[in-house]
């Protein structure tokens, strides 16, 4: 689903968290968002999720103004936010249960659990899982919904380098198949370039978009592309902005 952000401002009291932000995200594209802490990335994501409304301007999803959260959009937060009283399998199935309590596709649930490398841990409660595993459960819970729009707020920030790499790989493979519209926030410039069709860089106080670039790298992507001169040029540009 295409997302149009049109001249959006967001004020929190006297603070202008977002200032005249406009962005057109085409259906099925993967957009990554970089920016210093406090520049309004989560604020922007929350508006697309329908969790908060702009002070000025409009956020339009598939041609319709966003009025609140909906089953077409799934959010993955930085913290896994699992339900401690549910085991892994029930956590993954949670969204499906909300959608239609009597018709949960358990084969699909188990398929996603397997793909995430979590088979064998179905009966474990969150506290019996490592942080990386919990984050994978959170991702599984989102992906099992096959959302048209996937909103991710630094989903891999808490993971070790190898797990993070595996998750990036998995996310890209999956996205190649489902072609959801993805908005992915990260502090990691390499991650932003490696994953995105387009990279958006924001500045803080007030939060504005200061750079928006198409990533000139073919898909499928792999980490060796970080040695590509086009990758390095874009990285340098983003770094210059983020360094202020
Ligand atoms: N509900 C709120 N009430 C008041 N101020 C808020 C609220 N949410 C965010 N802010 C403020 O808006 C600004 C942007 O916050 P936001 O969480 O969007 O930043 P961010 O870019 O996601 O930062 P980070 O990278 O640290 O997650 C910050 O100055 C923050 O204090
Ligand atoms: Mg944030």
Coordinates of N, CA and C and ligand atoms in Angstrom, one line a residue:
X1 N 0.8 -1.2 0.0 CA 0.0 0.0 0.0 C 0.9 1.2 0.0
X2 N 0.6 2.2 -0.9 CA 1.4 3.4 -0.9 C 1.0 4.3 0.4
X3 N 2.0 5.0 0.8 CA 1.9 5.9 2.0 C 2.3 7.3 1.5
X4 N 1.4 8.2 1.8 CA 1.8 9.6 1.5 C 1.8 10.4 2.7
X5 N 2.9 11.0 3.0 CA 3.1 11.9 4.1 C 3.1 13.3 3.6
X6 N 2.1 14.1 3.9 CA 2.0 15.4 3.2 C 2.1 16.6 4.2
X7 N 3.2 17.3 4.1 CA 3.4 18.5 4.9 C 3.0 18.3 6.4
X8 N 3.6 17.3 7.0 CA 3.2 16.9 8.3 C 4.1 17.7 9.4
X9 N 3.4 18.3 10.3 CA 4.0 18.9 11.5 C 3.4 18.1 12.7
X10 N 4.3 18.0 13.7 CA 3.8 17.4 15.0 C 4.4 18.2 16.1
X11 N 3.5 18.7 16.9 CA 4.0 19.5 18.1 C 3.7 18.7 19.4
X12 N 4.6 18.7 20.3 CA 4.3 18.3 21.7 C 4.5 19.5 22.5
X13 N 3.4 20.1 22.9 CA 3.5 21.4 23.6 C 4.2 22.4 22.7
X14 N 5.3 22.9 23.3 CA 6.1 23.9 22.6 C 7.1 23.3 21.7
X15 N 7.3 22.0 21.8 CA 8.3 21.3 21.0 C 7.7 20.9 19.6
X16 N 8.4 21.4 18.6 CA 8.0 20.9 17.2 C 8.8 19.7 16.9
X17 N 8.2 18.5 17.0 CA 9.0 17.3 16.8 C 9.2 17.0 15.3
X18 N 8.2 17.3 14.5 CA 8.3 17.2 13.1 C 7.9 18.5 12.4
X19 N 8.7 18.9 11.4 CA 8.4 20.2 10.8 C 8.3 20.0 9.2
X20 N 7.1 20.1 8.7 CA 6.9 20.0 7.3 C 7.5 18.8 6.6
X21 N 7.2 17.7 7.1 CA 7.7 16.5 6.6 C 6.8 15.9 5.5
X22 N 7.4 15.7 4.3 CA 6.6 15.2 3.2 C 7.4 14.0 2.6
X23 N 6.7 12.9 2.4 CA 7.4 11.7 1.8 C 6.4 10.9 1.1
X24 N 6.7 10.4 0.0 CA 5.9 9.5 -0.8 C 6.5 8.1 -0.8
X25 N 5.8 7.2 -0.2 CA 6.4 5.8 -0.2 C 5.5 4.9 -1.1
X26 N 6.1 4.5 -2.2 CA 5.3 3.8 -3.2 C 5.0 2.4 -2.6
X27 N 4.0 1.8 -3.2 CA 3.5 0.5 -2.8 C 4.7 -0.5 -3.0
X28 N 4.9 -1.3 -2.0 CA 5.9 -2.4 -2.1 C 7.4 -2.0 -2.0
X29 N 7.6 -0.7 -1.6 CA 9.0 -0.3 -1.5 C 9.5 -0.4 -0.1
X30 N 10.8 -0.5 0.1 CA 11.4 -0.6 1.3 C 12.2 0.7 1.6
X31 N 11.7 1.4 2.6 CA 12.3 2.7 2.9 C 12.9 2.7 4.3
X32 N 14.2 3.1 4.3 CA 14.9 3.1 5.6 C 15.0 4.6 6.1
X33 N 15.0 4.8 7.4 CA 15.0 6.1 7.9 C 16.1 6.2 9.0
X34 N 17.0 7.2 8.7 CA 18.2 7.4 9.6 C 18.0 8.8 10.3
X35 N 18.6 9.0 11.4 CA 18.5 10.3 12.0 C 19.0 10.2 13.5
X36 N 19.5 11.3 14.0 CA 20.0 11.3 15.4 C 18.8 11.1 16.3
X37 N 19.2 10.7 17.5 CA 18.2 10.4 18.5 C 17.4 11.7 18.8
X38 N 16.0 11.6 18.8 CA 15.2 12.7 19.1 C 14.7 13.5 17.9
X39 N 15.1 13.0 16.7 CA 14.8 13.8 15.5 C 13.3 13.5 15.0
X40 N 12.6 12.6 15.6 CA 11.2 12.4 15.3 C 10.9 11.1 14.5
X41 N 11.8 10.2 14.4 CA 11.6 9.0 13.6 C 10.4 8.2 14.2
X42 N 10.5 7.9 15.5 CA 9.4 7.2 16.1 C 8.1 7.9 16.0
X43 N 8.1 9.2 16.1 CA 6.9 10.0 16.0 C 6.3 9.8 14.6
X44 N 7.2 9.8 13.6 CA 6.7 9.6 12.2 C 6.1 8.2 12.1
X45 N 6.8 7.2 12.6 CA 6.3 5.9 12.4 C 5.0 5.7 13.2
X46 N 4.9 6.3 14.3 CA 3.6 6.2 15.1 C 2.4 6.8 14.3
X47 N 2.7 7.8 13.5 CA 1.6 8.4 12.8 C 1.2 7.5 11.6
X48 N 2.1 6.8 11.0 CA 1.8 5.9 10.0 C 1.0 4.7 10.6
X49 N 1.4 4.3 11.8 CA 0.8 3.2 12.5 C -0.6 3.6 13.0
X50 N -0.9 4.9 13.0 CA -2.2 5.3 13.4 C -2.3 5.5 14.9
X51 N -1.1 5.5 15.6 CA -1.1 5.6 17.0 C -1.1 7.1 17.5
X52 N -0.8 8.0 16.6 CA -0.9 9.4 16.9 C -1.2 10.2 15.6
X53 N -1.7 11.3 15.8 CA -2.2 12.1 14.6 C -1.3 13.3 14.4
X54 N -1.1 13.8 13.2 CA -0.3 15.0 12.9 C -1.0 16.2 13.5
X55 N -0.2 17.2 13.9 CA -0.8 18.5 14.3 C -1.2 19.3 13.1
X56 N -0.4 19.1 12.0 CA -0.8 19.7 10.7 C -0.4 18.7 9.6
X57 N -1.1 18.9 8.5 CA -0.8 18.0 7.4 C -1.5 16.7 7.4
X58 N -1.2 15.8 6.5 CA -2.0 14.5 6.4 C -1.1 13.3 6.2
X59 N -1.5 12.2 6.7 CA -0.9 10.9 6.4 C -1.9 10.1 5.7
X60 N -1.6 9.6 4.5 CA -2.6 9.0 3.7 C -2.1 7.6 3.4
X61 N -2.9 6.6 3.6 CA -2.6 5.2 3.3 C -3.5 4.7 2.2
X62 N -2.9 4.2 1.1 CA -3.8 3.7 0.1 C -4.9 4.6 -0.3
X63 N -4.6 5.9 -0.4 CA -5.6 6.9 -0.8 C -6.5 7.4 0.3
X64 N -6.4 6.8 1.5 CA -7.3 7.2 2.6 C -6.6 7.8 3.8
X65 N -7.0 8.9 4.3 CA -6.4 9.4 5.5 C -6.4 8.4 6.7
X66 N -5.3 8.3 7.4 CA -5.2 7.3 8.5 C -5.9 7.9 9.7
X67 N -6.9 7.0 10.1 CA -7.7 7.5 11.3 C -7.3 6.7 12.6
X68 N -6.6 5.7 12.4 CA -6.2 4.9 13.6 C -5.4 3.6 13.2
X69 N -5.1 2.8 14.2 CA -4.4 1.6 13.8 C -5.3 0.6 13.0
X70 N -4.7 -0.2 12.2 CA -5.5 -1.2 11.4 C -4.7 -2.5 11.2
X71 N -5.5 -3.5 10.8 CA -4.8 -4.8 10.6 C -3.9 -4.9 9.4
X72 N -4.0 -3.8 8.5 CA -3.2 -3.8 7.3 C -1.7 -3.3 7.7
X73 N -1.6 -2.8 8.9 CA -0.3 -2.3 9.3 C 0.2 -3.0 10.6
X74 N 1.4 -3.5 10.5 CA 2.0 -4.2 11.7 C 3.3 -3.5 12.1
X75 N 3.4 -3.3 13.4 CA 4.6 -2.6 13.9 C 5.5 -3.5 14.7
X76 N 6.8 -3.4 14.4 CA 7.8 -4.1 15.3 C 8.6 -3.1 16.0
X77 N 8.5 -3.1 17.3 CA 9.2 -2.1 18.1 C 10.6 -2.5 18.5
X78 N 11.3 -1.6 19.0 CA 12.7 -1.9 19.4 C 12.7 -3.0 20.5
X79 N 11.8 -2.8 21.4 CA 11.7 -3.9 22.5 C 10.7 -4.9 22.0
X80 N 11.0 -6.2 22.3 CA 10.1 -7.2 21.7 C 8.7 -7.1 22.2
X81 N 8.4 -6.7 23.4 CA 7.0 -6.6 23.9 C 6.2 -7.8 23.8
X82 N 6.8 -8.9 24.2 CA 6.0 -10.2 24.2 C 5.1 -10.3 25.4
X83 N 4.1 -11.2 25.4 CA 3.3 -11.4 26.5 C 3.9 -12.4 27.4
X84 N 4.3 -12.1 28.6 CA 5.1 -13.0 29.4 C 4.3 -14.2 29.8
X85 N 3.0 -14.2 29.8 CA 2.2 -15.3 30.3 C 1.9 -16.3 29.2
X86 N 2.3 -15.9 27.9 CA 2.0 -16.8 26.8 C 3.4 -17.5 26.4
X87 N 3.3 -18.7 25.9 CA 4.5 -19.3 25.4 C 4.8 -18.8 24.0
X88 N 5.9 -19.2 23.5 CA 6.4 -18.7 22.2 C 5.4 -18.8 21.1
X89 N 4.8 -20.0 21.0 CA 3.9 -20.3 19.9 C 2.6 -19.4 20.0
X90 N 2.1 -19.2 21.2 CA 0.9 -18.4 21.4 C 1.3 -16.9 21.2
X91 N 2.5 -16.5 21.6 CA 2.9 -15.1 21.3 C 2.9 -14.9 19.8
X92 N 3.5 -15.8 19.0 CA 3.5 -15.7 17.5 C 2.1 -15.6 17.0
X93 N 1.2 -16.4 17.5 CA -0.2 -16.5 17.0 C -1.1 -15.4 17.5
X94 N -0.5 -14.5 18.3 CA -1.4 -13.5 19.0 C -2.2 -12.7 18.1
X95 N -1.5 -12.1 17.1 CA -2.3 -11.2 16.1 C -3.3 -12.0 15.3
X96 N -3.0 -13.2 14.9 CA -3.9 -14.0 14.2 C -5.1 -14.4 15.0
X97 N -4.9 -14.6 16.3 CA -6.0 -14.9 17.2 C -6.9 -13.6 17.4
X98 N -6.3 -12.5 17.4 CA -7.1 -11.2 17.5 C -8.0 -11.1 16.2
X99 N -7.4 -11.5 15.1 CA -8.1 -11.3 13.8 C -9.2 -12.2 13.7
X100 N -9.0 -13.5 13.9 CA -10.1 -14.5 13.9 C -9.8 -15.6 14.8
X101 N -10.4 -15.5 16.0 CA -10.1 -16.4 17.2 C -10.3 -17.9 16.8
X102 N -11.2 -18.2 16.0 CA -11.5 -19.6 15.8 C -10.8 -20.2 14.6
X103 N -10.1 -19.4 13.8 CA -9.5 -19.9 12.6 C -8.0 -19.5 12.5
X104 N -7.2 -20.0 13.5 CA -5.8 -19.7 13.5 C -5.1 -20.7 12.6
X105 N -4.3 -20.2 11.6 CA -3.6 -21.1 10.7 C -2.3 -21.6 11.4
X106 N -2.5 -22.7 12.2 CA -1.3 -23.1 13.0 C -0.2 -23.6 12.1
X107 N -0.5 -24.1 10.9 CA 0.6 -24.6 10.0 C 1.5 -23.4 9.7
X108 N 0.8 -22.3 9.4 CA 1.6 -21.0 9.1 C 2.4 -20.5 10.3
X109 N 1.8 -20.6 11.4 CA 2.5 -20.2 12.6 C 3.8 -21.0 12.8
X110 N 3.6 -22.3 12.6 CA 4.8 -23.2 12.8 C 5.8 -23.0 11.7
X111 N 5.4 -22.7 10.5 CA 6.3 -22.4 9.4 C 7.2 -21.2 9.7
X112 N 6.5 -20.1 10.2 CA 7.3 -18.9 10.5 C 8.2 -19.2 11.7
X113 N 7.8 -19.9 12.7 CA 8.6 -20.3 13.8 C 9.9 -21.0 13.3
X114 N 9.7 -21.9 12.4 CA 10.8 -22.7 11.8 C 11.8 -21.8 11.1
X115 N 11.2 -20.9 10.3 CA 12.0 -20.0 9.5 C 12.9 -19.1 10.4
X116 N 12.3 -18.7 11.5 CA 13.0 -17.9 12.4 C 14.1 -18.6 13.3
X117 N 14.1 -19.9 13.1 CA 15.1 -20.7 13.8 C 14.7 -20.9 15.3
X118 N 13.4 -21.0 15.5 CA 12.9 -21.1 16.9 C 12.2 -22.4 17.2
X119 N 12.2 -23.3 16.2 CA 11.6 -24.6 16.4 C 12.2 -25.3 17.6
X120 N 11.4 -26.0 18.4 CA 11.8 -26.7 19.6 C 11.6 -25.8 20.8
X121 N 11.3 -24.5 20.6 CA 11.1 -23.6 21.8 C 9.7 -23.2 21.9
X122 N 8.8 -23.8 21.2 CA 7.4 -23.4 21.1 C 6.8 -23.2 22.5
X123 N 7.1 -24.1 23.4 CA 6.5 -24.1 24.7 C 7.1 -23.2 25.7
X124 N 8.3 -22.6 25.3 CA 9.0 -21.7 26.2 C 8.3 -20.4 26.4
X125 N 8.3 -19.9 27.6 CA 7.9 -18.5 27.9 C 9.0 -17.5 27.6
X126 N 8.6 -16.3 27.3 CA 9.6 -15.3 27.0 C 10.8 -15.2 27.9
X127 N 10.6 -15.3 29.2 CA 11.8 -15.2 30.1 C 12.7 -16.4 30.0
X128 N 12.3 -17.4 29.3 CA 13.2 -18.6 29.0 C 13.9 -18.5 27.7
X129 N 13.8 -17.3 27.0 CA 14.4 -17.1 25.7 C 15.5 -16.0 25.9
X130 N 16.5 -16.1 25.0 CA 17.5 -15.0 25.0 C 16.9 -13.7 24.4
X131 N 17.5 -12.6 24.5 CA 17.0 -11.4 24.0 C 16.9 -11.4 22.5
X132 N 17.8 -12.0 21.8 CA 17.8 -12.2 20.3 C 16.6 -13.1 19.9
X133 N 16.4 -14.1 20.7 CA 15.3 -15.0 20.4 C 13.9 -14.3 20.6
X134 N 13.9 -13.5 21.7 CA 12.6 -12.7 21.9 C 12.3 -11.8 20.7
X135 N 13.4 -11.1 20.2 CA 13.2 -10.2 19.1 C 12.8 -11.0 17.9
X136 N 13.3 -12.2 17.7 CA 12.8 -13.0 16.6 C 11.4 -13.4 16.7
X137 N 10.9 -13.7 18.0 CA 9.5 -14.0 18.2 C 8.7 -12.8 17.8
X138 N 9.1 -11.6 18.2 CA 8.4 -10.4 17.9 C 8.3 -10.2 16.4
X139 N 9.4 -10.5 15.7 CA 9.3 -10.3 14.3 C 8.4 -11.4 13.7
X140 N 8.5 -12.6 14.2 CA 7.6 -13.7 13.7 C 6.1 -13.3 13.9
X141 N 5.8 -12.8 15.1 CA 4.5 -12.4 15.4 C 4.0 -11.3 14.4
X142 N 4.9 -10.5 13.9 CA 4.5 -9.5 12.9 C 4.3 -10.1 11.5
X143 N 5.3 -10.9 11.2 CA 5.4 -11.4 9.8 C 4.3 -12.5 9.5
X144 N 3.9 -13.2 10.5 CA 2.8 -14.2 10.4 C 1.5 -13.6 9.9
X145 N 1.4 -12.3 10.1 CA 0.2 -11.5 9.7 C 0.2 -11.2 8.2
X146 N 1.3 -11.5 7.5 CA 1.5 -11.1 6.1 C 1.0 -9.6 5.9
X147 N 1.5 -8.7 6.7 CA 1.0 -7.3 6.5 C 1.3 -6.7 5.2
X148 N 0.4 -5.8 4.8 CA 0.7 -5.0 3.6 C 1.7 -3.9 3.8
X149 N 1.7 -3.5 5.1 CA 2.6 -2.5 5.5 C 3.3 -2.9 6.8
X150 N 4.6 -2.9 6.8 CA 5.4 -3.3 7.9 C 6.2 -2.1 8.4
X151 N 6.0 -1.8 9.7 CA 6.6 -0.6 10.3 C 7.6 -1.1 11.3
X152 N 8.9 -0.8 11.2 CA 9.9 -1.4 12.1 C 10.7 -0.3 12.7
X153 N 10.7 -0.2 14.0 CA 11.5 0.8 14.7 C 12.7 0.2 15.4
X154 N 13.8 0.3 14.7 CA 15.1 -0.3 15.2 C 14.9 -1.7 15.7
X155 N 14.4 -2.6 14.8 CA 14.0 -3.9 15.3 C 15.3 -4.7 15.7
X156 N 16.4 -4.4 15.1 CA 17.6 -5.3 15.3 C 18.6 -4.7 16.2
X157 N 18.3 -3.5 16.8 CA 19.3 -2.7 17.5 C 19.9 -3.5 18.7
X158 N 19.1 -4.4 19.3 CA 19.6 -5.1 20.5 C 20.2 -6.4 20.2
X159 N 20.4 -6.7 18.9 CA 20.9 -8.1 18.6 C 22.4 -8.0 18.4
X160 N 23.1 -9.2 18.6 CA 24.5 -9.3 18.3 C 24.7 -9.3 16.8
X161 N 25.9 -9.0 16.4 CA 26.2 -8.7 15.0 C 25.8 -9.9 14.1
X162 N 26.1 -11.1 14.5 CA 25.8 -12.3 13.7 C 24.2 -12.5 13.6
X163 N 23.6 -12.4 14.7 CA 22.1 -12.6 14.7 C 21.5 -11.4 13.8
X164 N 22.0 -10.3 14.0 CA 21.5 -9.1 13.2 C 21.7 -9.3 11.7
X165 N 22.8 -9.8 11.4 CA 23.1 -10.2 10.0 C 22.1 -11.2 9.5
X166 N 21.9 -12.2 10.2 CA 20.9 -13.3 9.8 C 19.5 -12.7 9.7
X167 N 19.2 -11.8 10.6 CA 17.8 -11.3 10.5 C 17.6 -10.4 9.3
X168 N 18.7 -9.6 9.0 CA 18.6 -8.8 7.8 C 18.4 -9.6 6.6
X169 N 19.2 -10.7 6.5 CA 19.1 -11.7 5.4 C 17.7 -12.2 5.3
X170 N 17.2 -12.6 6.5 CA 15.8 -13.2 6.5 C 14.8 -12.2 6.1
X171 N 14.9 -11.0 6.6 CA 13.9 -9.9 6.3 C 13.9 -9.6 4.8
X172 N 15.1 -9.6 4.2 CA 15.2 -9.3 2.8 C 14.6 -10.4 1.9
X173 N 14.9 -11.6 2.3 CA 14.4 -12.8 1.6 C 12.8 -12.8 1.6
X174 N 12.3 -12.5 2.8 CA 10.9 -12.5 3.0 C 10.2 -11.4 2.2
X175 N 10.9 -10.2 2.3 CA 10.3 -9.1 1.6 C 10.3 -9.3 0.1
X176 N 11.3 -10.0 -0.5 CA 11.3 -10.3 -1.9 C 10.1 -11.1 -2.3
X177 N 9.6 -11.9 -1.3 CA 8.4 -12.7 -1.6 C 7.1 -12.0 -1.4
X178 N 7.0 -11.2 -0.3 CA 5.7 -10.6 0.0 C 5.5 -9.2 -0.5
X179 N 6.7 -8.5 -0.7 CA 6.7 -7.2 -1.3 C 5.7 -6.3 -0.5
X180 N 5.8 -6.3 0.8 CA 5.1 -5.4 1.6 C 5.7 -4.0 1.5
X181 N 5.0 -3.0 1.8 CA 5.6 -1.6 2.0 C 6.3 -1.6 3.3
X182 N 7.6 -1.3 3.4 CA 8.3 -1.4 4.6 C 8.9 0.0 5.0
X183 N 8.7 0.4 6.2 CA 9.4 1.6 6.7 C 10.2 1.1 7.9
X184 N 11.5 1.3 7.8 CA 12.4 0.6 8.7 C 13.4 1.7 9.3
X185 N 13.2 1.9 10.6 CA 14.1 2.9 11.3 C 15.3 2.2 11.8
X186 N 16.5 2.9 11.6 CA 17.7 2.3 12.2 C 18.7 3.4 12.5
X187 N 19.7 3.2 13.4 CA 20.8 4.1 13.6 C 22.0 3.7 12.8
X188 N 21.9 2.5 12.1 CA 23.0 1.9 11.5 C 23.0 2.3 10.0
X189 N 24.0 3.1 9.5 CA 23.9 3.6 8.2 C 24.1 2.4 7.2
X190 N 25.0 1.5 7.5 CA 25.2 0.3 6.6 C 23.9 -0.5 6.5
X191 N 23.2 -0.7 7.6 CA 22.0 -1.4 7.5 C 20.9 -0.7 6.7
X192 N 20.9 0.6 6.8 CA 19.9 1.4 6.1 C 20.2 1.3 4.6
X193 N 21.4 1.3 4.2 CA 21.7 1.3 2.8 C 21.6 -0.2 2.2
X194 N 22.0 -1.1 3.0 CA 21.9 -2.5 2.6 C 20.5 -3.0 2.4
X195 N 19.6 -2.5 3.2 CA 18.2 -2.9 3.2 C 17.3 -2.1 2.2
X196 N 17.5 -0.8 2.2 CA 16.5 0.1 1.6 C 16.5 0.2 0.1
X197 N 15.3 0.4 -0.5 CA 15.3 1.0 -1.9 C 15.6 2.4 -1.8
X198 N 15.2 3.0 -0.8 CA 15.4 4.5 -0.6 C 15.8 4.7 0.9
X199 N 16.8 5.6 1.0 CA 17.2 6.0 2.4 C 16.8 7.4 2.6
X200 N 16.2 7.6 3.8 CA 15.7 9.0 4.2 C 16.6 9.4 5.4
X201 N 17.2 10.5 5.4 CA 17.9 11.0 6.6 C 17.2 12.2 7.1
X202 N 17.0 12.2 8.5 CA 16.3 13.3 9.1 C 17.3 14.1 10.0
X203 N 17.0 15.3 10.2 CA 17.7 16.2 11.1 C 16.8 16.5 12.3
X204 N 17.4 16.9 13.5 CA 16.7 17.1 14.7 C 16.4 18.6 15.0
X205 N 15.3 18.8 15.7 CA 15.0 20.1 16.3 C 15.1 21.2 15.3
X206 N 14.1 21.4 14.5 CA 12.9 20.6 14.3 C 13.2 19.4 13.4
X207 N 12.4 18.3 13.6 CA 12.7 17.1 12.8 C 12.3 17.4 11.3
X208 N 13.2 17.3 10.4 CA 13.0 17.4 9.0 C 13.7 16.4 8.2
X209 N 13.2 16.2 7.0 CA 13.9 15.3 6.1 C 15.0 16.1 5.4
X210 N 16.2 15.7 5.5 CA 17.3 16.5 4.9 C 17.9 15.8 3.7
X211 N 17.7 14.5 3.6 CA 18.2 13.8 2.4 C 17.3 12.6 2.1
X212 N 17.0 12.4 0.8 CA 16.2 11.3 0.4 C 16.8 10.7 -0.9
X213 N 17.3 9.5 -0.8 CA 18.1 9.0 -2.0 C 17.7 7.6 -2.3
X214 N 17.6 7.3 -3.6 CA 17.4 6.0 -4.0 C 18.8 5.2 -3.9
X215 N 18.7 4.0 -3.4 CA 20.0 3.2 -3.2 C 20.3 2.6 -4.6
X216 N 21.4 2.9 -5.2 CA 21.7 2.5 -6.5 C 22.4 1.1 -6.5
X217 N 21.8 0.1 -5.8 CA 22.4 -1.2 -5.7 C 21.3 -2.2 -6.1
X218 N 21.7 -3.2 -6.9 CA 20.8 -4.2 -7.4 C 20.4 -5.1 -6.3
X219 N 19.3 -5.8 -6.5 CA 18.9 -6.9 -5.5 C 19.0 -8.2 -6.2
X220 N 19.2 -9.3 -5.5 CA 19.4 -9.4 -4.1 C 20.7 -8.8 -3.6
X221 N 20.6 -8.3 -2.4 CA 21.7 -7.6 -1.8 C 22.5 -8.6 -0.9
X222 N 23.8 -8.3 -0.8 CA 24.6 -9.0 0.2 C 25.6 -8.0 0.8
X223 N 26.3 -8.4 1.9 CA 27.1 -7.5 2.6 C 28.3 -7.0 1.8
X224 N 28.7 -7.8 0.8 CA 29.9 -7.4 0.0 C 29.6 -6.1 -0.8
X225 N 28.3 -5.8 -0.9 CA 27.9 -4.6 -1.6 C 28.4 -3.3 -0.8
X226 N 28.7 -3.5 0.5 CA 29.1 -2.4 1.3 C 30.5 -2.0 0.8
X227 N 31.1 -2.7 -0.1 CA 32.4 -2.3 -0.7 C 32.3 -1.6 -2.0
X228 N 31.1 -1.6 -2.5 CA 30.7 -1.0 -3.8 C 30.9 0.6 -3.6
X229 N 31.6 1.2 -4.6 CA 31.7 2.7 -4.5 C 30.4 3.4 -4.4
X230 N 29.4 2.9 -5.0 CA 28.1 3.6 -4.9 C 27.6 3.6 -3.4
X231 N 27.8 2.4 -2.8 CA 27.5 2.3 -1.4 C 28.3 3.3 -0.5
X232 N 29.5 3.3 -0.8 CA 30.4 4.2 0.0 C 30.1 5.6 -0.2
X233 N 29.8 6.0 -1.4 CA 29.4 7.4 -1.7 C 28.2 7.8 -0.9
X234 N 27.2 6.9 -0.9 CA 25.9 7.2 -0.2 C 26.2 7.3 1.3
X235 N 27.0 6.3 1.8 CA 27.3 6.3 3.2 C 28.0 7.5 3.6
X236 N 28.9 8.0 2.8 CA 29.6 9.2 3.2 C 28.7 10.4 3.3
X237 N 27.8 10.5 2.3 CA 26.8 11.6 2.3 C 25.9 11.6 3.6
X238 N 25.5 10.4 3.9 CA 24.6 10.2 5.1 C 25.4 10.6 6.4
X239 N 26.7 10.1 6.4 CA 27.5 10.4 7.6 C 27.8 11.8 7.8
X240 N 28.0 12.5 6.7 CA 28.3 14.0 6.7 C 27.1 14.7 7.4
X241 N 25.9 14.3 7.0 CA 24.7 14.9 7.5 C 24.5 14.6 9.0
X242 N 24.7 13.3 9.3 CA 24.5 12.9 10.7 C 25.6 13.4 11.6
X243 N 26.7 13.7 11.1 CA 27.8 14.3 11.9 C 27.5 15.7 12.2
X244 N 26.5 16.3 11.5 CA 26.1 17.7 11.7 C 27.0 18.6 11.0
Ligands
LIG1 N1 4.4 11.7 23.6 C1 5.3 12.7 23.6 N2 5.1 13.7 24.4 C2 6.0 14.7 24.4 N3 7.2 14.7 23.7 C3 7.4 13.7 22.9 C4 6.5 12.6 22.8 N4 6.9 11.7 21.9 C5 8.1 12.2 21.4 N5 8.4 13.4 22.0 C6 9.5 14.3 21.7 O1 9.6 14.4 20.3 C7 11.0 14.3 19.9 C8 11.1 13.2 18.9 O2 10.9 12.0 19.5 P1 11.0 10.6 18.8 O3 10.8 9.5 19.8 O4 10.2 10.6 17.6 O5 12.6 10.6 18.4 P2 13.4 9.4 17.6 O6 14.0 10.0 16.4 O7 12.6 8.2 17.5 O8 14.6 9.2 18.6 P3 15.4 7.8 19.0 O9 16.4 7.6 17.9 O10 16.1 8.2 20.3 O11 14.4 6.7 19.2 C9 11.8 14.2 21.1 O12 12.3 15.4 21.5 C10 10.8 13.7 22.2 O13 11.2 14.1 23.4
LIG2 MG1 12.7 6.3 18.3

